[in-house]
């Protein structure tokens, strides 16, 4: 049986399905989670389907979370979307389910779950969810809302078709999704909008990018800076692409201080592979977009040296 048949069989088998995604959700996490939930609900109206996880922050125009009790997991199928490793799953209750399915597009470095469908060729997990629907469209139903969510996931993870993971298949899926009724222009606009304080923080980031002659760049956002601009770490995704707009910059790290004292590290690249760096520091992700934590400024400095090395070796 193919992997998608196995997944469909599991979905049919269970009356209750609880879908989780990764912590600090982005549009693909919520798009794939909510898109899959919508498809299952529309296709099997008698089933109970829940979307679960921590705060969605300013992405509540995409999806909001359901309340579930531990008890509800006892006879439930749990599916995770867009979540490479178990510690990144949002909502520890996921462990209470009867079976666990993983659907993801990140490198499968730390496998978990009873069945995993991982396609690292896909631009996004939302693209994979559409493929699942397409392959089983005789039994599955797409809805306008599912299409909106999956489209959001694709444009989120591809930077509106900018990043290299964007393939002709990605465009095909996006095109199929646009056949449904939702306001794609409004959605793109909503996803692109930033708050005034993030606009001001963007100015700080632009002024404080440190660029090495190799083309490695870094930005450190201290707690003092975050406090000054009154922004939370969860609001910082909008500033991540800024260093990449500079022609000189080949790969970069954004280091965001956390209240506990460590730094959340976001690594991005135009070519040099940087997930090897993330993995050396107990993180992970894609070759050109990955993340990890650094315990202090000394580890931040080490990571920056590693970015420089990656850029030099790439040349
Ligand atoms: P972010 O910088 O948070 O947008 O994450 C970029 C990519 O790196 C995503 O695919 C994440 O799954 C991955 N990633 C970020 N932080 C970590 C981490 N601490 N451990 C493993 N993967 C991570």
mmCIF file of C-alpha atoms and ligand atoms in Angstrom:
data_model
loop_
_atom_site.group_PDB
_atom_site.id
_atom_site.type_symbol
_atom_site.label_atom_id
_atom_site.label_comp_id
_atom_site.label_asym_id
_atom_site.label_seq_id
_atom_site.Cartn_x
_atom_site.Cartn_y
_atom_site.Cartn_z
ATOM 1 C CA UNK A 1 0.000 0.000 0.000
ATOM 2 C CA UNK A 2 1.360 3.444 -0.843
ATOM 3 C CA UNK A 3 2.013 5.885 1.971
ATOM 4 C CA UNK A 4 -0.920 8.101 1.003
ATOM 5 C CA UNK A 5 -3.225 5.063 0.957
ATOM 6 C CA UNK A 6 -2.012 4.125 4.417
ATOM 7 C CA UNK A 7 -2.747 7.645 5.651
ATOM 8 C CA UNK A 8 -6.200 7.672 4.084
ATOM 9 C CA UNK A 9 -6.970 4.269 5.632
ATOM 10 C CA UNK A 10 -5.932 5.536 9.067
ATOM 11 C CA UNK A 11 -8.105 8.616 8.672
ATOM 12 C CA UNK A 12 -11.058 6.406 7.726
ATOM 13 C CA UNK A 13 -10.405 4.080 10.651
ATOM 14 C CA UNK A 14 -10.640 6.705 13.397
ATOM 15 C CA UNK A 15 -13.685 8.609 14.567
ATOM 16 C CA UNK A 16 -11.610 11.309 16.266
ATOM 17 C CA UNK A 17 -8.613 12.965 14.625
ATOM 18 C CA UNK A 18 -6.458 15.551 16.381
ATOM 19 C CA UNK A 19 -4.019 17.545 14.273
ATOM 20 C CA UNK A 20 -0.951 19.224 15.757
ATOM 21 C CA UNK A 21 1.786 21.365 14.166
ATOM 22 C CA UNK A 22 5.051 22.931 15.273
ATOM 23 C CA UNK A 23 5.638 25.533 17.983
ATOM 24 C CA UNK A 24 5.787 29.200 16.974
ATOM 25 C CA UNK A 25 3.585 28.435 13.988
ATOM 26 C CA UNK A 26 4.128 30.015 10.589
ATOM 27 C CA UNK A 27 1.566 30.099 7.755
ATOM 28 C CA UNK A 28 2.635 26.666 6.482
ATOM 29 C CA UNK A 29 2.260 25.065 9.911
ATOM 30 C CA UNK A 30 -1.273 26.481 10.265
ATOM 31 C CA UNK A 31 -2.120 26.149 6.569
ATOM 32 C CA UNK A 32 -1.272 22.454 6.446
ATOM 33 C CA UNK A 33 -2.859 21.783 9.836
ATOM 34 C CA UNK A 34 -6.059 23.655 9.078
ATOM 35 C CA UNK A 35 -6.174 22.645 5.408
ATOM 36 C CA UNK A 36 -5.981 18.956 6.285
ATOM 37 C CA UNK A 37 -8.613 19.400 9.026
ATOM 38 C CA UNK A 38 -10.984 21.114 6.568
ATOM 39 C CA UNK A 39 -10.520 18.392 3.956
ATOM 40 C CA UNK A 40 -11.207 15.626 6.479
ATOM 41 C CA UNK A 41 -14.249 17.414 7.915
ATOM 42 C CA UNK A 42 -15.725 18.016 4.447
ATOM 43 C CA UNK A 43 -15.017 14.466 3.287
ATOM 44 C CA UNK A 44 -16.151 12.643 6.438
ATOM 45 C CA UNK A 45 -18.695 14.927 8.169
ATOM 46 C CA UNK A 46 -19.377 12.350 10.890
ATOM 47 C CA UNK A 47 -15.805 12.509 12.182
ATOM 48 C CA UNK A 48 -14.567 14.788 14.962
ATOM 49 C CA UNK A 49 -11.522 16.759 13.831
ATOM 50 C CA UNK A 50 -9.572 19.134 16.058
ATOM 51 C CA UNK A 51 -6.670 21.498 15.430
ATOM 52 C CA UNK A 52 -4.497 21.826 18.504
ATOM 53 C CA UNK A 53 -1.401 23.730 19.674
ATOM 54 C CA UNK A 54 -0.130 26.798 21.498
ATOM 55 C CA UNK A 55 -0.839 30.446 20.644
ATOM 56 C CA UNK A 56 -1.104 31.325 16.944
ATOM 57 C CA UNK A 57 -0.280 34.971 17.771
ATOM 58 C CA UNK A 58 -1.007 37.372 14.927
ATOM 59 C CA UNK A 59 -1.865 34.534 12.520
ATOM 60 C CA UNK A 60 -5.353 34.127 13.936
ATOM 61 C CA UNK A 61 -6.792 35.302 10.602
ATOM 62 C CA UNK A 62 -5.671 31.886 9.335
ATOM 63 C CA UNK A 63 -6.649 29.471 12.059
ATOM 64 C CA UNK A 64 -7.574 29.306 15.725
ATOM 65 C CA UNK A 65 -6.989 26.337 17.988
ATOM 66 C CA UNK A 66 -9.541 23.944 19.498
ATOM 67 C CA UNK A 67 -9.768 23.000 23.170
ATOM 68 C CA UNK A 68 -9.218 19.311 23.864
ATOM 69 C CA UNK A 69 -8.928 17.228 27.018
ATOM 70 C CA UNK A 70 -6.434 14.433 27.714
ATOM 71 C CA UNK A 71 -9.357 12.027 27.736
ATOM 72 C CA UNK A 72 -10.179 12.852 24.113
ATOM 73 C CA UNK A 73 -6.844 11.450 22.961
ATOM 74 C CA UNK A 74 -7.519 7.942 24.215
ATOM 75 C CA UNK A 75 -9.092 6.611 21.017
ATOM 76 C CA UNK A 76 -7.769 9.315 18.723
ATOM 77 C CA UNK A 77 -5.545 9.392 15.676
ATOM 78 C CA UNK A 78 -2.989 12.180 16.050
ATOM 79 C CA UNK A 79 -1.493 13.752 12.941
ATOM 80 C CA UNK A 80 1.326 16.276 12.980
ATOM 81 C CA UNK A 81 1.993 18.544 10.019
ATOM 82 C CA UNK A 82 5.140 20.516 9.190
ATOM 83 C CA UNK A 83 6.983 19.321 12.300
ATOM 84 C CA UNK A 84 10.374 17.681 11.793
ATOM 85 C CA UNK A 85 11.078 16.375 15.266
ATOM 86 C CA UNK A 86 8.983 15.428 18.277
ATOM 87 C CA UNK A 87 10.313 18.148 20.650
ATOM 88 C CA UNK A 88 9.072 20.818 18.178
ATOM 89 C CA UNK A 89 5.469 19.560 18.269
ATOM 90 C CA UNK A 90 3.212 22.165 19.857
ATOM 91 C CA UNK A 91 1.024 20.605 22.557
ATOM 92 C CA UNK A 92 2.475 17.754 24.606
ATOM 93 C CA UNK A 93 -0.841 15.932 24.577
ATOM 94 C CA UNK A 94 0.052 14.591 21.137
ATOM 95 C CA UNK A 95 1.732 11.694 22.956
ATOM 96 C CA UNK A 96 -1.598 10.552 24.389
ATOM 97 C CA UNK A 97 -3.100 9.501 21.060
ATOM 98 C CA UNK A 98 -3.535 5.901 19.966
ATOM 99 C CA UNK A 99 -1.486 6.340 16.796
ATOM 100 C CA UNK A 100 0.724 9.111 15.467
ATOM 101 C CA UNK A 101 1.107 10.134 11.806
ATOM 102 C CA UNK A 102 3.691 12.618 10.610
ATOM 103 C CA UNK A 103 3.283 14.630 7.380
ATOM 104 C CA UNK A 104 6.185 16.955 6.667
ATOM 105 C CA UNK A 105 8.621 18.432 4.152
ATOM 106 C CA UNK A 106 11.673 18.932 6.409
ATOM 107 C CA UNK A 107 14.630 16.524 6.304
ATOM 108 C CA UNK A 108 13.638 13.448 8.308
ATOM 109 C CA UNK A 109 16.644 13.540 10.642
ATOM 110 C CA UNK A 110 14.777 12.621 13.795
ATOM 111 C CA UNK A 111 11.953 10.300 12.754
ATOM 112 C CA UNK A 112 8.972 9.820 15.075
ATOM 113 C CA UNK A 113 5.466 8.442 14.895
ATOM 114 C CA UNK A 114 3.916 5.233 13.576
ATOM 115 C CA UNK A 115 3.669 6.332 9.955
ATOM 116 C CA UNK A 116 5.615 9.197 8.376
ATOM 117 C CA UNK A 117 5.100 10.806 4.985
ATOM 118 C CA UNK A 118 8.036 13.107 4.363
ATOM 119 C CA UNK A 119 8.630 14.779 1.015
ATOM 120 C CA UNK A 120 11.615 17.116 1.156
ATOM 121 C CA UNK A 121 11.053 18.020 -2.514
ATOM 122 C CA UNK A 122 7.836 19.827 -1.609
ATOM 123 C CA UNK A 123 7.959 23.594 -1.105
ATOM 124 C CA UNK A 124 5.739 23.307 1.924
ATOM 125 C CA UNK A 125 3.666 20.849 3.883
ATOM 126 C CA UNK A 126 0.611 22.607 2.467
ATOM 127 C CA UNK A 127 1.710 21.501 -1.018
ATOM 128 C CA UNK A 128 1.897 17.904 0.286
ATOM 129 C CA UNK A 129 -1.612 18.158 1.721
ATOM 130 C CA UNK A 130 -2.891 19.271 -1.682
ATOM 131 C CA UNK A 131 -1.094 16.301 -3.293
ATOM 132 C CA UNK A 132 -2.849 14.038 -0.789
ATOM 133 C CA UNK A 133 -6.211 15.501 -1.757
ATOM 134 C CA UNK A 134 -5.445 15.283 -5.493
ATOM 135 C CA UNK A 135 -4.396 11.664 -5.330
ATOM 136 C CA UNK A 136 -7.545 10.678 -3.447
ATOM 137 C CA UNK A 137 -10.022 13.159 -4.853
ATOM 138 C CA UNK A 138 -12.602 10.459 -5.455
ATOM 139 C CA UNK A 139 -12.894 10.126 -1.694
ATOM 140 C CA UNK A 140 -11.737 13.539 -0.468
ATOM 141 C CA UNK A 141 -13.348 16.954 -0.794
ATOM 142 C CA UNK A 142 -11.571 20.299 -1.100
ATOM 143 C CA UNK A 143 -13.275 23.408 0.281
ATOM 144 C CA UNK A 144 -12.747 27.119 -0.279
ATOM 145 C CA UNK A 145 -11.418 27.483 3.254
ATOM 146 C CA UNK A 146 -9.009 24.546 2.848
ATOM 147 C CA UNK A 147 -7.772 26.112 -0.386
ATOM 148 C CA UNK A 148 -7.248 29.470 1.345
ATOM 149 C CA UNK A 149 -5.237 27.842 4.127
ATOM 150 C CA UNK A 150 -3.096 25.714 1.810
ATOM 151 C CA UNK A 151 -2.450 28.674 -0.459
ATOM 152 C CA UNK A 152 -1.349 30.700 2.582
ATOM 153 C CA UNK A 153 1.029 27.898 3.558
ATOM 154 C CA UNK A 154 2.571 27.792 0.091
ATOM 155 C CA UNK A 155 3.062 31.514 -0.284
ATOM 156 C CA UNK A 156 4.367 31.665 3.282
ATOM 157 C CA UNK A 157 7.013 28.980 2.892
ATOM 158 C CA UNK A 158 8.115 30.028 -0.591
ATOM 159 C CA UNK A 159 8.256 33.750 0.192
ATOM 160 C CA UNK A 160 5.622 34.158 -2.531
ATOM 161 C CA UNK A 161 7.402 31.801 -4.927
ATOM 162 C CA UNK A 162 10.788 33.420 -4.351
ATOM 163 C CA UNK A 163 12.767 30.648 -2.639
ATOM 164 C CA UNK A 164 14.492 27.808 -4.506
ATOM 165 C CA UNK A 165 12.104 25.148 -3.143
ATOM 166 C CA UNK A 166 9.488 26.647 -5.500
ATOM 167 C CA UNK A 167 8.992 24.198 -8.393
ATOM 168 C CA UNK A 168 6.685 24.000 -11.386
ATOM 169 C CA UNK A 169 4.622 21.597 -9.269
ATOM 170 C CA UNK A 170 4.327 24.316 -6.604
ATOM 171 C CA UNK A 171 2.902 26.675 -9.224
ATOM 172 C CA UNK A 172 0.560 23.964 -10.447
ATOM 173 C CA UNK A 173 -0.761 23.387 -6.921
ATOM 174 C CA UNK A 174 -1.087 27.151 -6.347
ATOM 175 C CA UNK A 175 -2.956 27.446 -9.618
ATOM 176 C CA UNK A 176 -5.363 24.634 -8.694
ATOM 177 C CA UNK A 177 -5.959 26.272 -5.313
ATOM 178 C CA UNK A 178 -6.779 29.581 -6.976
ATOM 179 C CA UNK A 179 -9.756 27.884 -8.662
ATOM 180 C CA UNK A 180 -11.502 28.011 -5.282
ATOM 181 C CA UNK A 181 -13.347 30.996 -3.875
ATOM 182 C CA UNK A 182 -11.193 33.025 -1.554
ATOM 183 C CA UNK A 183 -9.634 36.462 -1.749
ATOM 184 C CA UNK A 184 -6.016 35.603 -2.607
ATOM 185 C CA UNK A 185 -4.994 39.248 -2.982
ATOM 186 C CA UNK A 186 -6.369 40.128 0.450
ATOM 187 C CA UNK A 187 -4.633 37.087 1.915
ATOM 188 C CA UNK A 188 -1.275 38.059 0.380
ATOM 189 C CA UNK A 189 -1.718 41.583 1.661
ATOM 190 C CA UNK A 190 -2.584 40.377 5.161
ATOM 191 C CA UNK A 191 0.479 38.161 5.197
ATOM 192 C CA UNK A 192 2.685 41.041 4.061
ATOM 193 C CA UNK A 193 1.385 43.638 6.510
ATOM 194 C CA UNK A 194 3.507 44.573 9.491
ATOM 195 C CA UNK A 195 2.820 46.563 12.611
ATOM 196 C CA UNK A 196 4.303 49.995 13.158
ATOM 197 C CA UNK A 197 6.686 48.694 15.806
ATOM 198 C CA UNK A 198 7.982 45.995 13.439
ATOM 199 C CA UNK A 199 8.493 48.667 10.769
ATOM 200 C CA UNK A 200 10.634 50.576 13.268
ATOM 201 C CA UNK A 201 12.493 47.433 14.291
ATOM 202 C CA UNK A 202 13.140 46.803 10.564
ATOM 203 C CA UNK A 203 14.903 50.153 10.479
ATOM 204 C CA UNK A 204 17.062 49.055 13.423
ATOM 205 C CA UNK A 205 17.853 45.758 11.702
ATOM 206 C CA UNK A 206 18.851 47.509 8.462
ATOM 207 C CA UNK A 207 21.144 49.853 10.372
ATOM 208 C CA UNK A 208 22.721 47.161 12.495
ATOM 209 C CA UNK A 209 23.439 44.337 10.049
ATOM 210 C CA UNK A 210 27.053 43.306 10.452
ATOM 211 C CA UNK A 211 28.430 42.007 7.184
ATOM 212 C CA UNK A 212 31.674 40.109 6.950
ATOM 213 C CA UNK A 213 33.735 40.478 3.786
ATOM 214 C CA UNK A 214 32.881 36.851 2.936
ATOM 215 C CA UNK A 215 29.198 37.721 2.657
ATOM 216 C CA UNK A 216 28.165 36.290 6.019
ATOM 217 C CA UNK A 217 25.900 38.617 7.981
ATOM 218 C CA UNK A 218 24.477 38.756 11.474
ATOM 219 C CA UNK A 219 21.964 40.748 13.435
ATOM 220 C CA UNK A 220 21.701 40.450 17.193
ATOM 221 C CA UNK A 221 18.465 41.512 18.839
ATOM 222 C CA UNK A 222 19.159 41.893 22.546
ATOM 223 C CA UNK A 223 16.451 41.954 25.190
ATOM 224 C CA UNK A 224 17.140 45.679 25.524
ATOM 225 C CA UNK A 225 16.392 46.207 21.813
ATOM 226 C CA UNK A 226 13.277 44.041 21.933
ATOM 227 C CA UNK A 227 12.065 46.021 24.946
ATOM 228 C CA UNK A 228 12.873 49.342 23.300
ATOM 229 C CA UNK A 229 10.803 48.443 20.236
ATOM 230 C CA UNK A 230 8.219 46.692 22.416
ATOM 231 C CA UNK A 231 8.315 43.529 20.314
ATOM 232 C CA UNK A 232 8.174 39.896 21.304
ATOM 233 C CA UNK A 233 10.282 37.186 19.691
ATOM 234 C CA UNK A 234 7.085 35.798 18.168
ATOM 235 C CA UNK A 235 6.684 39.043 16.195
ATOM 236 C CA UNK A 236 10.153 38.928 14.618
ATOM 237 C CA UNK A 237 9.611 36.637 11.569
ATOM 238 C CA UNK A 238 8.936 39.684 9.357
ATOM 239 C CA UNK A 239 12.488 40.978 9.843
ATOM 240 C CA UNK A 240 14.255 37.694 8.960
ATOM 241 C CA UNK A 241 14.458 38.314 5.167
ATOM 242 C CA UNK A 242 15.913 41.845 5.522
ATOM 243 C CA UNK A 243 19.661 40.969 5.433
ATOM 244 C CA UNK A 244 19.068 38.819 2.338
ATOM 245 C CA UNK A 245 17.935 41.870 0.392
ATOM 246 C CA UNK A 246 21.538 43.098 0.410
ATOM 247 C CA UNK A 247 23.467 42.008 -2.652
ATOM 248 C CA UNK A 248 26.637 41.425 -0.602
ATOM 249 C CA UNK A 249 24.943 39.031 1.811
ATOM 250 C CA UNK A 250 25.115 35.310 0.986
ATOM 251 C CA UNK A 251 24.040 33.774 4.299
ATOM 252 C CA UNK A 252 22.922 35.273 7.574
ATOM 253 C CA UNK A 253 21.908 34.660 11.131
ATOM 254 C CA UNK A 254 19.395 36.548 13.235
ATOM 255 C CA UNK A 255 20.061 36.027 16.930
ATOM 256 C CA UNK A 256 17.124 36.902 19.153
ATOM 257 C CA UNK A 257 17.731 37.105 22.913
ATOM 258 C CA UNK A 258 15.207 35.215 25.025
ATOM 259 C CA UNK A 259 14.110 36.202 28.555
ATOM 260 C CA UNK A 260 15.845 33.053 29.877
ATOM 261 C CA UNK A 261 19.180 34.326 28.556
ATOM 262 C CA UNK A 262 19.762 32.104 25.531
ATOM 263 C CA UNK A 263 19.417 33.183 21.884
ATOM 264 C CA UNK A 264 17.037 31.821 19.320
ATOM 265 C CA UNK A 265 19.032 31.551 16.103
ATOM 266 C CA UNK A 266 17.494 31.866 12.659
ATOM 267 C CA UNK A 267 19.759 30.975 9.779
ATOM 268 C CA UNK A 268 19.052 31.800 6.154
ATOM 269 C CA UNK A 269 21.089 31.414 2.976
ATOM 270 C CA UNK A 270 21.104 32.120 -0.753
ATOM 271 C CA UNK A 271 23.197 29.026 -1.516
ATOM 272 C CA UNK A 272 25.669 27.911 1.151
ATOM 273 C CA UNK A 273 24.156 25.032 3.125
ATOM 274 C CA UNK A 274 23.474 26.211 6.662
ATOM 275 C CA UNK A 275 21.350 23.447 8.245
ATOM 276 C CA UNK A 276 24.601 21.592 9.000
ATOM 277 C CA UNK A 277 25.440 24.530 11.285
ATOM 278 C CA UNK A 278 21.986 24.387 12.892
ATOM 279 C CA UNK A 279 22.383 20.647 13.473
ATOM 280 C CA UNK A 280 25.792 21.111 15.123
ATOM 281 C CA UNK A 281 23.995 23.358 17.622
ATOM 282 C CA UNK A 282 21.138 20.923 18.273
ATOM 283 C CA UNK A 283 18.740 22.520 15.807
ATOM 284 C CA UNK A 284 17.686 21.646 12.288
ATOM 285 C CA UNK A 285 15.623 22.677 9.311
ATOM 286 C CA UNK A 286 16.104 23.057 5.579
ATOM 287 C CA UNK A 287 19.448 23.465 3.783
ATOM 288 C CA UNK A 288 18.784 27.185 3.178
ATOM 289 C CA UNK A 289 16.466 27.994 6.123
ATOM 290 C CA UNK A 290 17.119 26.513 9.509
ATOM 291 C CA UNK A 291 17.311 27.334 13.192
ATOM 292 C CA UNK A 292 18.773 26.432 16.562
ATOM 293 C CA UNK A 293 19.478 27.944 19.974
ATOM 294 C CA UNK A 294 22.722 29.461 21.276
ATOM 295 C CA UNK A 295 23.240 29.428 25.029
ATOM 296 C CA UNK A 296 25.167 32.739 25.132
ATOM 297 C CA UNK A 297 27.028 35.333 23.060
ATOM 298 C CA UNK A 298 30.072 33.051 22.905
ATOM 299 C CA UNK A 299 28.024 30.433 21.065
ATOM 300 C CA UNK A 300 26.555 33.192 18.862
ATOM 301 C CA UNK A 301 30.135 34.114 17.878
ATOM 302 C CA UNK A 302 30.948 30.464 17.092
ATOM 303 C CA UNK A 303 27.848 30.150 14.899
ATOM 304 C CA UNK A 304 28.782 33.322 13.027
ATOM 305 C CA UNK A 305 32.272 31.887 12.372
ATOM 306 C CA UNK A 306 30.592 28.767 11.009
ATOM 307 C CA UNK A 307 28.416 30.866 8.685
ATOM 308 C CA UNK A 308 31.565 32.583 7.385
ATOM 309 C CA UNK A 309 33.187 29.208 6.757
ATOM 310 C CA UNK A 310 30.092 27.906 4.943
ATOM 311 C CA UNK A 311 30.040 30.986 2.699
ATOM 312 C CA UNK A 312 33.770 30.764 1.932
ATOM 313 C CA UNK A 313 33.557 27.045 1.149
ATOM 314 C CA UNK A 314 30.614 27.662 -1.161
ATOM 315 C CA UNK A 315 32.667 30.082 -3.254
HETATM 316 P P1 LIG B 1 12.581 29.611 11.768
HETATM 317 O O1 LIG B 1 13.888 30.285 11.723
HETATM 318 O O2 LIG B 1 12.043 29.453 13.142
HETATM 319 O O3 LIG B 1 11.612 30.180 10.790
HETATM 320 O O4 LIG B 1 12.852 28.119 11.280
HETATM 321 C C1 LIG B 1 13.378 27.832 10.031
HETATM 322 C C2 LIG B 1 13.463 26.347 9.863
HETATM 323 O O5 LIG B 1 14.363 25.783 10.803
HETATM 324 C C3 LIG B 1 12.156 25.654 10.091
HETATM 325 O O6 LIG B 1 12.008 24.698 9.091
HETATM 326 C C4 LIG B 1 12.282 25.008 11.448
HETATM 327 O O7 LIG B 1 11.632 23.789 11.485
HETATM 328 C C5 LIG B 1 13.754 24.830 11.629
HETATM 329 N N1 LIG B 1 14.126 25.094 13.018
HETATM 330 C C6 LIG B 1 14.125 26.295 13.626
HETATM 331 N N2 LIG B 1 14.524 26.201 14.904
HETATM 332 C C7 LIG B 1 14.798 24.886 15.113
HETATM 333 C C8 LIG B 1 15.252 24.128 16.243
HETATM 334 N N3 LIG B 1 15.529 24.696 17.411
HETATM 335 N N4 LIG B 1 15.380 22.797 16.071
HETATM 336 C C9 LIG B 1 15.118 22.213 14.891
HETATM 337 N N5 LIG B 1 14.706 22.865 13.796
HETATM 338 C C10 LIG B 1 14.534 24.185 13.895
#
